[in-house]
Amino acid sequence: MRFSEGTHRLHWATAPLRAFVFLIVYFVLLGFPLLLTQTDDGVRLELSAEVAVRFLLVTVPMTAIAVGSGLWAWLALRFRIDGDDLVVETGLLRKRRRSIPISRVQAIDLVRPLVTRVFALAEVRVELAGGEQSEIALRYLGRRSAQQLRAELLARAAGLPGHTPEAPERHLWRVPFGALLGSLVLRLPVLGAALLFFASLVFLVMYAEGGMLAVAVPVLLGLIRAVIAPMVMYANFTVATSPDGIRLRYGLLETRMQTLPPGRVQAVSIVEPMIWKAIGWARVEVTVAGYAGERQALSSTLLPVAPRHVALHLVSQVFPGTHIDAVPLLPASSKAVSVDRADGAGTDDVVFVSRHGWPCRRTDVIAHARAQSVRLTANPLQRLLGLATVHVDAPPGPVQVAASDRDLGEARAIVESTARRAQAARRAGGDPTHWAAR
Amino acid sequence: MAAPPVYRADQAFAPGNGLRWSPNSKRHTWHRLLAAALWAVPVGAVGEFIVWRNGGGPVAAAMWIVAVVLGVVLAGTVAELDRRSLGYAERAEDLIVMHGVFVKRLIVVPYGRMQFVDVTAGLLERWMGIATVRMHTAAAATDATIPGLPAAEAAHLRDRLAQKGEERSMGL
């Protein structure tokens, strides 16, 4: 199938799936209560003729509405690739046309929630830069055609003809189950919470003190949120590189396939909590301009856990031509007073690196070519000590790059040199669109 | 690449290269003072009403008025200090803005990174003939705002910035 020829619809199974979901919601909220009868000794489930008639009288029109709305939604959405644009038309009576320049695509995600896996369906999410409304979600396409659509969009974004087959990928890393579980448990807050949980259980049993439940239950919920939820989300995490960018695959119940085209990653951060540092593990977080709001939190992980050298290798894939450990870091001023101690900051021609934090160490990296603006700030305490902080601004995301507590004169020199390097990098790098055709 | 010039500590927040900070209009202070005074009227009136209801004497009423007036004077003083701390300079490849009384900030925005520039003026600002110019990049932290420019100068600055941005635009 070629998406540049003719107009396309979502997979036909979308209509029954929508109707099905609608009916489930209806049944839980209204249908099931209709089957119940109020008697003297409480509510009972009783299938008399009267109840059946009452139930059918509501259910039949509801089914019709469900099927109708499912069909309507399926008929209403059409899309095609028109030259350099992805055109999405919605509405049957009132038509709305949205055309998106493919060169603006920041990332393409293939999401497969649990229900849709039965039908071999997948959702295609196209992320664009700017704002909450800037994603296109096509729910749902057939699995094969979703992959084809992604390949075609990426090929066109790269400046190749649309029928170019999907670029081959090179496997980079797979996070083993044990390492993921271990990494989630071996964190100071999690260990502390677990200790608190067991302590409260001991108190509960030894002194038969029911009040301890008020401690145990919230702590348990917190532990589930901190360990089980990421466990399910990041299970089977694999990273691969390809000419189209970095490909991520993960998820137990809902599988996601993310593709980050080259030059779309704005900034990365290598996070090493204290216990991980001893084992030699690290996590990589990433800022991509497309993801806003909730999607930011969902897709800001480039690697949930890996040996440090793998994480560094991945970062040098993201920002080619540099190696983070080879960037010389100049220590912050000895006059600084801070708990979140700055370790230092440094730069080469490609990236600006700052490292800080105790006990959890973060190394923040931004490419000069991606830096938006440079700021120099000095709060009253810093001014008293003759210090200042240099921020290199990235689009909103988990990564904030800042070289804190530098001597004033040095700080200004960093600002100027960073501005100059950013300018040179922008000149050399040019526009990140059409990366294959350059 | 040539070795970066070394800055003296007291030159850290200077424009450098023999440039001078362009100030904004003195009317900006008056605008903020006027805004504070307009706020002070209802605050003073409500305070007086409460004092009167609770049976406070003329001394209490006078103290309240003095407090409100002091508040307005303080707001005006901070506004003037704030105005004096503000400066901007257009360089070859970027715009630099310096601002802040308590926390000093210097921000360098490359022309090629500006997504859009907007000029806003409230009712009071329009009447006083001043406007605020704001530069937007893809980073939310970029807080390059020049308040209280004379309206004509603000429009010129916006046009110049827009033109320079157009010439050097790079996408994200």
mmCIF file of C-alpha atoms in Angstrom, chain A residues 191-343:
data_model
loop_
_atom_site.group_PDB
_atom_site.id
_atom_site.type_symbol
_atom_site.label_atom_id
_atom_site.label_comp_id
_atom_site.label_asym_id
_atom_site.label_seq_id
_atom_site.Cartn_x
_atom_site.Cartn_y
_atom_site.Cartn_z
ATOM 1 C CA LEU A 191 14.278 1.294 49.873
ATOM 2 C CA GLY A 192 13.286 3.836 52.520
ATOM 3 C CA ALA A 193 9.599 3.430 51.707
ATOM 4 C CA ALA A 194 9.900 -0.376 51.787
ATOM 5 C CA LEU A 195 11.574 -0.170 55.197
ATOM 6 C CA LEU A 196 8.782 2.087 56.444
ATOM 7 C CA PHE A 197 6.202 -0.345 55.067
ATOM 8 C CA PHE A 198 7.691 -3.346 56.861
ATOM 9 C CA ALA A 199 8.164 -1.387 60.071
ATOM 10 C CA SER A 200 4.496 -0.396 60.015
ATOM 11 C CA LEU A 201 3.502 -4.033 59.343
ATOM 12 C CA VAL A 202 5.549 -5.189 62.328
ATOM 13 C CA PHE A 203 3.886 -2.597 64.550
ATOM 14 C CA LEU A 204 0.504 -3.596 63.147
ATOM 15 C CA VAL A 205 0.994 -7.252 64.033
ATOM 16 C CA MET A 206 2.881 -6.877 67.320
ATOM 17 C CA TYR A 207 0.695 -4.274 68.966
ATOM 18 C CA ALA A 208 -2.504 -4.993 66.989
ATOM 19 C CA GLU A 209 -2.536 -1.277 66.263
ATOM 20 C CA GLY A 210 -5.067 -0.671 63.449
ATOM 21 C CA GLY A 211 -3.948 2.923 63.070
ATOM 22 C CA MET A 212 -0.748 1.733 61.419
ATOM 23 C CA LEU A 213 -2.833 0.878 58.355
ATOM 24 C CA ALA A 214 -3.034 4.614 57.699
ATOM 25 C CA VAL A 215 0.732 4.477 57.167
ATOM 26 C CA ALA A 216 1.024 1.081 55.498
ATOM 27 C CA VAL A 217 -1.613 1.528 52.774
ATOM 28 C CA PRO A 218 -0.408 4.864 51.316
ATOM 29 C CA VAL A 219 3.195 3.648 51.436
ATOM 30 C CA LEU A 220 2.210 0.453 49.616
ATOM 31 C CA LEU A 221 0.371 2.463 46.954
ATOM 32 C CA GLY A 222 3.409 4.682 46.559
ATOM 33 C CA LEU A 223 5.643 1.632 46.169
ATOM 34 C CA ILE A 224 3.338 0.203 43.506
ATOM 35 C CA ARG A 225 3.457 3.507 41.682
ATOM 36 C CA ALA A 226 7.229 3.749 41.922
ATOM 37 C CA VAL A 227 8.098 0.124 41.098
ATOM 38 C CA ILE A 228 5.248 -1.792 39.446
ATOM 39 C CA ALA A 229 4.027 0.948 37.097
ATOM 40 C CA PRO A 230 7.445 1.666 35.482
ATOM 41 C CA MET A 231 8.073 -2.093 35.487
ATOM 42 C CA VAL A 232 5.015 -2.715 33.307
ATOM 43 C CA MET A 233 5.662 0.326 31.184
ATOM 44 C CA TYR A 234 9.345 -0.243 30.427
ATOM 45 C CA ALA A 235 9.355 -4.049 30.248
ATOM 46 C CA ASN A 236 11.205 -5.511 27.228
ATOM 47 C CA PHE A 237 12.912 -2.203 26.535
ATOM 48 C CA THR A 238 15.058 -2.378 23.420
ATOM 49 C CA VAL A 239 17.057 0.351 21.758
ATOM 50 C CA ALA A 240 18.158 0.199 18.142
ATOM 51 C CA THR A 241 19.782 2.698 15.844
ATOM 52 C CA SER A 242 18.970 3.214 12.201
ATOM 53 C CA PRO A 243 19.572 5.931 9.624
ATOM 54 C CA ASP A 244 16.028 7.129 10.438
ATOM 55 C CA GLY A 245 16.999 7.763 14.016
ATOM 56 C CA ILE A 246 16.805 5.940 17.296
ATOM 57 C CA ARG A 247 14.110 3.316 17.670
ATOM 58 C CA LEU A 248 12.740 2.367 21.056
ATOM 59 C CA ARG A 249 10.395 -0.533 21.765
ATOM 60 C CA TYR A 250 8.908 -1.205 25.161
ATOM 61 C CA GLY A 251 5.862 -2.049 27.212
ATOM 62 C CA LEU A 252 4.190 -5.118 28.641
ATOM 63 C CA LEU A 253 0.483 -4.350 28.290
ATOM 64 C CA GLU A 254 0.714 -1.383 25.972
ATOM 65 C CA THR A 255 3.633 -1.686 23.575
ATOM 66 C CA ARG A 256 5.174 1.441 22.145
ATOM 67 C CA MET A 257 7.580 1.885 19.278
ATOM 68 C CA GLN A 258 9.142 5.312 19.234
ATOM 69 C CA THR A 259 11.273 6.718 16.471
ATOM 70 C CA LEU A 260 13.357 9.808 17.153
ATOM 71 C CA PRO A 261 14.742 11.129 13.858
ATOM 72 C CA PRO A 262 18.297 12.527 13.888
ATOM 73 C CA GLY A 263 18.620 16.077 15.139
ATOM 74 C CA ARG A 264 15.278 15.965 16.963
ATOM 75 C CA VAL A 265 16.693 15.251 20.387
ATOM 76 C CA GLN A 266 17.162 18.630 22.045
ATOM 77 C CA ALA A 267 18.958 17.638 25.212
ATOM 78 C CA VAL A 268 19.728 14.524 27.226
ATOM 79 C CA SER A 269 20.489 13.866 30.837
ATOM 80 C CA ILE A 270 22.397 10.912 32.282
ATOM 81 C CA VAL A 271 21.062 10.185 35.764
ATOM 82 C CA GLU A 272 22.977 8.088 38.286
ATOM 83 C CA PRO A 273 21.308 7.602 41.688
ATOM 84 C CA MET A 274 23.709 6.824 44.523
ATOM 85 C CA ILE A 275 23.309 3.025 44.657
ATOM 86 C CA TRP A 276 23.400 2.783 40.857
ATOM 87 C CA LYS A 277 26.721 4.620 40.844
ATOM 88 C CA ALA A 278 28.276 1.778 42.865
ATOM 89 C CA ILE A 279 26.928 -0.825 40.418
ATOM 90 C CA GLY A 280 27.799 1.298 37.400
ATOM 91 C CA TRP A 281 24.252 1.837 36.128
ATOM 92 C CA ALA A 282 22.769 4.928 34.557
ATOM 93 C CA ARG A 283 19.461 6.153 33.144
ATOM 94 C CA VAL A 284 19.108 8.428 30.122
ATOM 95 C CA GLU A 285 16.338 11.028 29.906
ATOM 96 C CA VAL A 286 15.655 13.109 26.863
ATOM 97 C CA THR A 287 13.893 16.292 25.750
ATOM 98 C CA VAL A 288 12.136 16.115 22.393
ATOM 99 C CA ALA A 289 10.398 19.279 21.248
ATOM 100 C CA GLY A 290 7.241 17.472 20.138
ATOM 101 C CA TYR A 291 6.180 15.999 23.435
ATOM 102 C CA ALA A 292 4.158 18.366 25.546
ATOM 103 C CA GLY A 293 2.319 17.986 28.824
ATOM 104 C CA GLU A 294 1.423 14.434 29.743
ATOM 105 C CA ARG A 295 3.139 12.892 26.728
ATOM 106 C CA GLN A 296 6.348 14.511 27.929
ATOM 107 C CA ALA A 297 6.296 12.423 31.080
ATOM 108 C CA LEU A 298 5.371 9.275 29.147
ATOM 109 C CA SER A 299 8.079 9.462 26.554
ATOM 110 C CA SER A 300 11.046 11.207 28.099
ATOM 111 C CA THR A 301 13.016 8.034 28.808
ATOM 112 C CA LEU A 302 15.626 7.033 26.282
ATOM 113 C CA LEU A 303 16.978 4.201 28.399
ATOM 114 C CA PRO A 304 15.475 3.186 31.786
ATOM 115 C CA VAL A 305 18.661 1.473 32.981
ATOM 116 C CA ALA A 306 21.907 0.286 31.422
ATOM 117 C CA PRO A 307 25.585 0.015 32.236
ATOM 118 C CA ARG A 308 27.140 3.462 32.142
ATOM 119 C CA HIS A 309 29.231 2.813 29.020
ATOM 120 C CA VAL A 310 26.126 1.782 27.076
ATOM 121 C CA ALA A 311 24.350 4.945 28.160
ATOM 122 C CA LEU A 312 27.324 7.041 27.074
ATOM 123 C CA HIS A 313 27.501 5.189 23.758
ATOM 124 C CA LEU A 314 23.820 5.937 23.145
ATOM 125 C CA VAL A 315 24.380 9.618 23.935
ATOM 126 C CA SER A 316 27.203 9.767 21.434
ATOM 127 C CA GLN A 317 24.810 8.238 18.872
ATOM 128 C CA VAL A 318 22.355 11.027 19.625
ATOM 129 C CA PHE A 319 24.975 13.761 19.413
ATOM 130 C CA PRO A 320 27.486 12.444 16.865
ATOM 131 C CA GLY A 321 31.068 13.593 17.035
ATOM 132 C CA THR A 322 31.484 13.746 20.769
ATOM 133 C CA HIS A 323 32.013 11.585 23.820
ATOM 134 C CA ILE A 324 30.678 12.883 27.103
ATOM 135 C CA ASP A 325 33.478 11.535 29.279
ATOM 136 C CA ALA A 326 36.045 13.153 27.007
ATOM 137 C CA VAL A 327 34.608 16.638 27.542
ATOM 138 C CA PRO A 328 36.825 18.358 30.104
ATOM 139 C CA LEU A 329 34.759 19.542 33.062
ATOM 140 C CA LEU A 330 35.970 22.579 34.958
ATOM 141 C CA PRO A 331 34.990 22.452 38.633
ATOM 142 C CA ALA A 332 32.652 25.102 40.015
ATOM 143 C CA SER A 333 33.975 27.870 42.223
ATOM 144 C CA SER A 334 35.123 26.761 45.662
ATOM 145 C CA LYS A 335 33.218 29.680 47.172
ATOM 146 C CA ALA A 336 29.881 28.038 46.361
ATOM 147 C CA VAL A 337 27.508 27.102 49.199
ATOM 148 C CA SER A 338 25.014 24.457 48.133
ATOM 149 C CA VAL A 339 23.734 20.988 49.010
ATOM 150 C CA ASP A 340 23.013 20.098 45.387
ATOM 151 C CA ARG A 341 26.699 20.574 44.757
ATOM 152 C CA ALA A 342 27.773 21.460 41.251
ATOM 153 C CA ASP A 343 30.543 19.170 40.058
#
